[in-house]
Short mmCIF file of C-alpha atoms and ligand atoms in Angstrom, two decimals:
data_model
loop_
_atom_site.label_atom_id
_atom_site.label_comp_id
_atom_site.label_asym_id
_atom_site.label_seq_id
_atom_site.Cartn_x
_atom_site.Cartn_y
_atom_site.Cartn_z
CA UNK A 22 0.00 0.00 0.00
CA UNK A 23 1.25 3.50 -0.70
CA UNK A 24 2.81 5.30 2.24
CA UNK A 25 0.37 8.15 1.68
CA UNK A 26 -2.66 5.88 1.93
CA UNK A 27 -1.38 4.31 5.14
CA UNK A 28 -0.82 7.70 6.72
CA UNK A 29 -4.24 9.05 5.71
CA UNK A 30 -6.44 6.02 6.27
CA UNK A 31 -8.05 7.53 9.37
CA UNK A 32 -8.41 10.95 7.85
CA UNK A 33 -9.93 9.65 4.63
CA UNK A 34 -11.72 6.37 5.39
CA UNK A 35 -12.84 6.15 1.76
CA UNK A 36 -9.22 5.78 0.67
CA UNK A 37 -9.21 2.06 0.09
CA UNK A 38 -7.16 -0.18 -2.03
CA UNK A 39 -10.32 -1.44 -3.73
CA UNK A 40 -10.25 1.58 -6.01
CA UNK A 41 -7.48 -0.27 -7.81
CA UNK A 42 -9.90 -3.12 -8.51
CA UNK A 43 -11.83 -0.92 -10.93
CA UNK A 44 -10.60 0.99 -13.94
CA UNK A 45 -8.76 4.18 -13.02
CA UNK A 46 -9.63 7.03 -15.44
CA UNK A 47 -6.57 7.77 -17.54
CA UNK A 48 -7.43 11.42 -17.97
CA UNK A 49 -9.45 13.46 -15.47
CA UNK A 50 -10.54 17.01 -16.33
CA UNK A 51 -11.85 19.36 -13.67
CA UNK A 52 -13.82 22.60 -13.82
CA UNK A 53 -12.79 24.06 -10.47
CA UNK A 54 -15.83 26.18 -9.64
CA UNK A 55 -17.15 27.88 -6.51
CA UNK A 56 -14.14 29.80 -5.21
CA UNK A 57 -16.03 33.09 -5.13
CA UNK A 58 -19.02 31.63 -3.27
CA UNK A 59 -16.70 29.91 -0.80
CA UNK A 60 -15.13 33.27 0.02
CA UNK A 61 -18.45 35.11 0.08
CA UNK A 62 -19.84 32.64 2.65
CA UNK A 63 -16.97 33.61 4.91
CA UNK A 64 -17.19 37.36 4.18
CA UNK A 65 -13.78 37.17 2.55
CA UNK A 66 -12.69 38.76 -0.74
CA UNK A 67 -13.18 36.50 -3.79
CA UNK A 68 -9.43 36.12 -4.22
CA UNK A 69 -9.26 34.34 -0.85
CA UNK A 70 -11.36 31.60 -2.45
CA UNK A 71 -8.95 31.35 -5.37
CA UNK A 72 -6.03 31.10 -2.96
CA UNK A 73 -7.73 28.30 -1.04
CA UNK A 74 -8.54 26.65 -4.39
CA UNK A 75 -4.84 26.60 -5.22
CA UNK A 76 -4.18 24.43 -2.17
CA UNK A 77 -6.77 21.96 -3.43
CA UNK A 78 -4.88 21.75 -6.73
CA UNK A 79 -1.91 20.44 -4.75
CA UNK A 80 -4.06 17.82 -2.97
CA UNK A 81 -5.75 16.46 -6.08
CA UNK A 82 -2.49 16.39 -8.03
CA UNK A 83 -0.89 14.32 -5.28
CA UNK A 84 -3.74 11.84 -5.15
CA UNK A 85 -4.12 11.57 -8.92
CA UNK A 86 -0.41 10.90 -9.13
CA UNK A 87 -0.65 8.16 -6.50
CA UNK A 88 -3.53 6.56 -8.39
CA UNK A 89 -1.39 6.55 -11.52
CA UNK A 90 -3.83 8.74 -13.44
CA UNK A 91 -2.04 9.66 -16.68
CA UNK A 92 -3.35 13.21 -17.11
CA UNK A 93 -5.14 15.78 -15.00
CA UNK A 94 -6.46 18.86 -16.82
CA UNK A 95 -7.50 21.77 -14.62
CA UNK A 96 -9.51 24.73 -15.94
CA UNK A 97 -7.51 27.52 -14.28
CA UNK A 98 -8.49 30.52 -16.45
CA UNK A 99 -10.87 30.73 -19.38
CA UNK A 100 -10.78 33.16 -22.28
CA UNK A 101 -14.01 34.57 -20.79
CA UNK A 102 -12.43 35.18 -17.36
CA UNK A 103 -10.78 38.40 -18.69
CA UNK A 104 -14.21 40.01 -18.15
CA UNK A 105 -13.75 39.82 -14.36
CA UNK A 106 -12.66 42.86 -12.30
CA UNK A 107 -9.04 43.84 -13.01
CA UNK A 108 -7.81 43.02 -9.50
CA UNK A 109 -9.30 39.53 -9.66
CA UNK A 110 -7.80 38.89 -13.11
CA UNK A 111 -4.39 40.06 -11.87
CA UNK A 112 -4.66 37.74 -8.89
CA UNK A 113 -5.70 34.76 -11.00
CA UNK A 114 -2.80 35.45 -13.34
CA UNK A 115 -0.34 35.30 -10.45
CA UNK A 116 -1.67 32.01 -9.06
CA UNK A 117 -0.02 29.56 -11.46
CA UNK A 118 3.31 31.27 -10.71
CA UNK A 119 2.69 31.14 -6.98
CA UNK A 120 1.67 27.49 -7.17
CA UNK A 121 4.65 26.45 -9.26
CA UNK A 122 7.14 28.52 -7.23
CA UNK A 123 5.97 26.76 -4.06
CA UNK A 124 5.38 23.26 -5.32
CA UNK A 125 7.68 22.65 -8.28
CA UNK A 126 10.17 20.61 -6.17
CA UNK A 127 7.29 18.49 -4.91
CA UNK A 128 5.96 17.98 -8.47
CA UNK A 129 9.43 16.95 -9.63
CA UNK A 130 9.71 14.51 -6.73
CA UNK A 131 6.34 13.01 -7.77
CA UNK A 132 7.56 12.65 -11.39
CA UNK A 133 4.77 15.03 -12.55
CA UNK A 134 5.06 16.64 -15.97
CA UNK A 135 3.61 20.16 -16.23
CA UNK A 136 2.02 21.36 -19.45
CA UNK A 137 -0.39 24.07 -20.54
CA UNK A 138 -3.36 24.12 -22.89
CA UNK A 139 -4.22 27.67 -23.92
CA UNK A 140 -2.73 30.86 -25.27
CA UNK A 141 0.20 31.83 -23.06
CA UNK A 142 1.07 34.88 -25.16
CA UNK A 143 -1.43 37.10 -23.29
CA UNK A 144 -0.30 35.94 -19.86
CA UNK A 145 1.83 38.42 -17.86
CA UNK A 146 5.53 37.83 -18.43
CA UNK A 147 6.41 36.89 -14.84
CA UNK A 148 3.80 34.10 -14.83
CA UNK A 149 4.74 32.96 -18.33
CA UNK A 150 8.39 32.65 -17.30
CA UNK A 151 7.61 30.52 -14.23
CA UNK A 152 5.19 28.34 -16.20
CA UNK A 153 7.70 27.83 -19.02
CA UNK A 154 10.42 26.99 -16.52
CA UNK A 155 8.14 24.40 -14.87
CA UNK A 156 7.35 22.90 -18.28
CA UNK A 157 11.08 22.71 -19.08
CA UNK A 158 12.14 21.38 -15.66
CA UNK A 159 9.54 18.61 -15.74
CA UNK A 160 9.76 17.80 -19.45
CA UNK A 161 11.59 14.51 -18.88
CA UNK A 162 9.20 13.32 -16.17
CA UNK A 163 7.12 10.30 -17.08
CA UNK A 164 4.36 10.33 -14.43
CA UNK A 165 1.12 12.31 -14.23
CA UNK A 166 0.73 15.07 -16.82
CA UNK A 167 -0.57 18.11 -14.93
CA UNK A 168 -2.21 20.14 -17.67
CA UNK A 169 -3.32 23.66 -16.82
CA UNK A 170 -6.01 25.05 -19.12
CA UNK A 171 -4.84 28.64 -18.96
CA UNK A 172 -6.37 31.39 -21.06
CA UNK A 173 -8.24 28.56 -22.72
CA UNK A 174 -11.53 28.55 -24.59
CA UNK A 175 -12.78 25.57 -26.52
CA UNK A 176 -14.45 27.42 -29.40
CA UNK A 177 -11.29 29.46 -30.04
CA UNK A 178 -9.31 26.23 -29.93
CA UNK A 179 -11.61 24.63 -32.53
CA UNK A 180 -11.33 27.67 -34.82
CA UNK A 181 -7.52 27.51 -34.59
CA UNK A 182 -7.55 23.77 -35.22
CA UNK A 183 -9.70 24.18 -38.34
CA UNK A 184 -7.36 26.95 -39.63
CA UNK A 185 -4.39 24.67 -39.05
CA UNK A 186 -6.09 21.83 -40.90
CA UNK A 187 -6.87 24.15 -43.85
CA UNK A 188 -3.24 25.19 -43.93
CA UNK A 189 -2.17 21.49 -43.97
CA UNK A 190 -4.53 20.92 -46.91
CA UNK A 191 -3.15 24.00 -48.73
CA UNK A 192 0.40 22.73 -48.19
CA UNK A 193 -0.65 19.38 -49.67
CA UNK A 194 -0.06 17.38 -46.47
CA UNK A 195 -3.46 15.76 -46.96
CA UNK A 196 -6.55 16.24 -49.11
CA UNK A 197 -10.04 17.34 -48.03
CA UNK A 198 -11.18 13.74 -48.49
CA UNK A 199 -8.42 12.48 -46.23
CA UNK A 200 -9.32 14.99 -43.52
CA UNK A 201 -10.99 13.15 -40.63
CA UNK A 202 -11.60 13.22 -36.85
CA UNK A 203 -8.09 12.01 -36.06
CA UNK A 204 -6.53 14.82 -38.14
CA UNK A 205 -8.63 17.47 -36.40
CA UNK A 206 -7.74 15.93 -33.02
CA UNK A 207 -4.08 16.34 -33.94
CA UNK A 208 -4.66 20.08 -34.43
CA UNK A 209 -6.17 20.54 -30.95
CA UNK A 210 -4.15 22.21 -28.20
CA UNK A 211 -4.55 19.13 -26.00
CA UNK A 212 -2.88 16.81 -28.50
CA UNK A 213 -1.38 14.25 -27.83
CA UNK A 214 -3.29 13.85 -24.56
CA UNK A 215 -6.09 11.28 -24.76
CA UNK A 216 -9.66 12.56 -24.37
CA UNK A 217 -10.75 12.87 -20.73
CA UNK A 218 -12.48 9.78 -19.30
CA UNK A 219 -13.96 11.71 -16.41
CA UNK A 220 -15.02 15.35 -16.13
CA UNK A 221 -15.66 16.77 -12.67
CA UNK A 222 -17.36 20.12 -12.09
CA UNK A 223 -17.73 21.44 -8.57
CA UNK A 224 -20.14 23.95 -7.02
CA UNK A 225 -23.44 22.63 -8.38
CA UNK A 226 -23.27 24.28 -11.82
CA UNK A 227 -24.30 21.88 -14.58
CA UNK A 228 -22.66 23.26 -17.72
CA UNK A 229 -19.43 23.02 -19.70
CA UNK A 230 -18.56 26.73 -19.95
CA UNK A 231 -16.63 26.40 -23.22
CA UNK A 232 -14.37 23.67 -21.85
CA UNK A 233 -12.95 20.91 -24.10
CA UNK A 234 -16.10 20.62 -26.23
CA UNK A 235 -14.41 18.40 -28.84
CA UNK A 236 -12.54 16.25 -26.33
CA UNK A 237 -15.50 15.59 -24.00
CA UNK A 238 -17.67 13.86 -26.63
CA UNK A 239 -17.63 10.49 -24.81
CA UNK A 240 -16.50 11.57 -21.35
CA UNK A 241 -18.36 10.60 -18.18
CA UNK A 242 -19.60 13.70 -16.31
CA UNK A 243 -19.61 14.04 -12.53
CA UNK A 244 -21.20 17.09 -10.95
CA UNK A 245 -20.97 17.82 -7.24
CA UNK A 246 -22.34 20.63 -5.06
CA UNK A 247 -19.05 20.84 -3.14
CA UNK A 248 -17.33 24.20 -3.69
CA UNK A 249 -13.81 23.84 -5.10
CA UNK A 250 -11.96 25.08 -1.97
CA UNK A 251 -13.82 22.39 0.04
CA UNK A 252 -13.04 19.62 -2.46
CA UNK A 253 -10.64 17.07 -0.99
CA UNK A 254 -9.13 13.64 -1.60
CA UNK A 255 -12.26 11.91 -0.42
CA UNK A 256 -14.39 13.77 -2.97
CA UNK A 257 -12.02 12.81 -5.75
CA UNK A 258 -12.20 9.17 -4.69
CA UNK A 259 -16.00 9.40 -4.65
CA UNK A 260 -15.93 10.70 -8.23
CA UNK A 261 -13.58 7.92 -9.36
CA UNK A 262 -15.75 5.31 -7.65
CA UNK A 263 -18.85 6.62 -9.39
CA UNK A 264 -16.95 6.56 -12.70
CA UNK A 265 -16.08 2.93 -12.03
CA UNK A 266 -19.81 2.12 -11.78
CA UNK A 267 -20.59 3.63 -15.19
CA UNK A 268 -20.95 1.43 -18.27
CA UNK A 269 -19.19 3.11 -21.20
CA UNK A 270 -20.56 1.98 -24.55
CA UNK A 271 -19.41 4.73 -26.92
CA UNK A 272 -22.68 4.46 -28.83
CA UNK A 273 -22.51 0.65 -28.99
CA UNK A 274 -24.62 -1.81 -26.99
C1 LIG B 307 -14.16 29.54 -10.76
O1 LIG B 307 -14.70 29.91 -9.52
C2 LIG B 307 -12.72 29.44 -10.65
C3 LIG B 307 -11.83 30.12 -11.40
C4 LIG B 307 -12.20 31.02 -12.49
C5 LIG B 307 -10.40 30.01 -11.15
C6 LIG B 307 -9.94 28.66 -10.77
C7 LIG B 307 -8.60 28.78 -10.21
C8 LIG B 307 -8.16 28.09 -9.13
C9 LIG B 307 -8.93 27.07 -8.42
C10 LIG B 307 -6.81 28.29 -8.63
C11 LIG B 307 -5.86 27.93 -9.72
C12 LIG B 307 -4.69 27.37 -9.20
C13 LIG B 307 -3.63 27.15 -9.97
C14 LIG B 307 -2.52 26.41 -9.40
C15 LIG B 307 -3.52 27.65 -11.34
P1 LIG B 307 -15.54 31.25 -9.43
O2 LIG B 307 -14.62 32.33 -9.05
O3 LIG B 307 -16.28 31.47 -10.70
O4 LIG B 307 -16.51 30.91 -8.25
P2 LIG B 307 -18.00 31.44 -8.10
O5 LIG B 307 -18.79 30.83 -9.24
O6 LIG B 307 -18.39 30.91 -6.77
O7 LIG B 307 -17.95 32.94 -8.16
#
């Protein structure tokens, strides 16, 4: 049994070895929602919720890594989030840097590979530098891929992918007739990650909010009322257990 599981058995009674008896999702994607409401309930500024949410990122990364999940995609900032008040946007932009500055050694120790899905060119330079350094420093790691969806929007991604495919056709790399789902998948920002097996959204909202619309076609959805800063290892295990009960047929019988 993992050292971590032994140590936390009392704290998290749901942490059982039997989770290994079922299929572990290879790719988990999470819409981390409810930070603002968490803060509001405590009469704290919204950014306090985001800061607390960052600590949860550490917890779920650790557990996903222990469960040998191959990829964990976290929706950290959407292309729509620029509409938020300037101070909140500035805070959210600093968070990936703060997270990586604090936890990069731990991620390296856990053999985690950091990557980003989204347009980094609009991200403030200090954050971009830290993120790029983390990507470089973990590039040889072979464990969990920790994929931050940062300045990411699915419709923009699809438009870019289609433009790239058109350019491939114009360059003669393939013909219109040869163009298929696999070729479009290869133009997506998430490539070569496999499609998520499990999508989790916290805070009781039941929508996708422009997140991985192409990649989630056959994904199992798990919605919980728990606000992201309250989400813990036990909640993640609950979601994986529910996933293990689902019958995936991909349109077959
Ligand atoms: C949605 O909650 C959450 C976000 C827009 C930001 C998510 C970011 C984090 C959890 C921290 C990121 C950490 C790292 C390491 C990058 P909301 O603010 O919309 O909540 P509300 O719906 O209750 O207002």
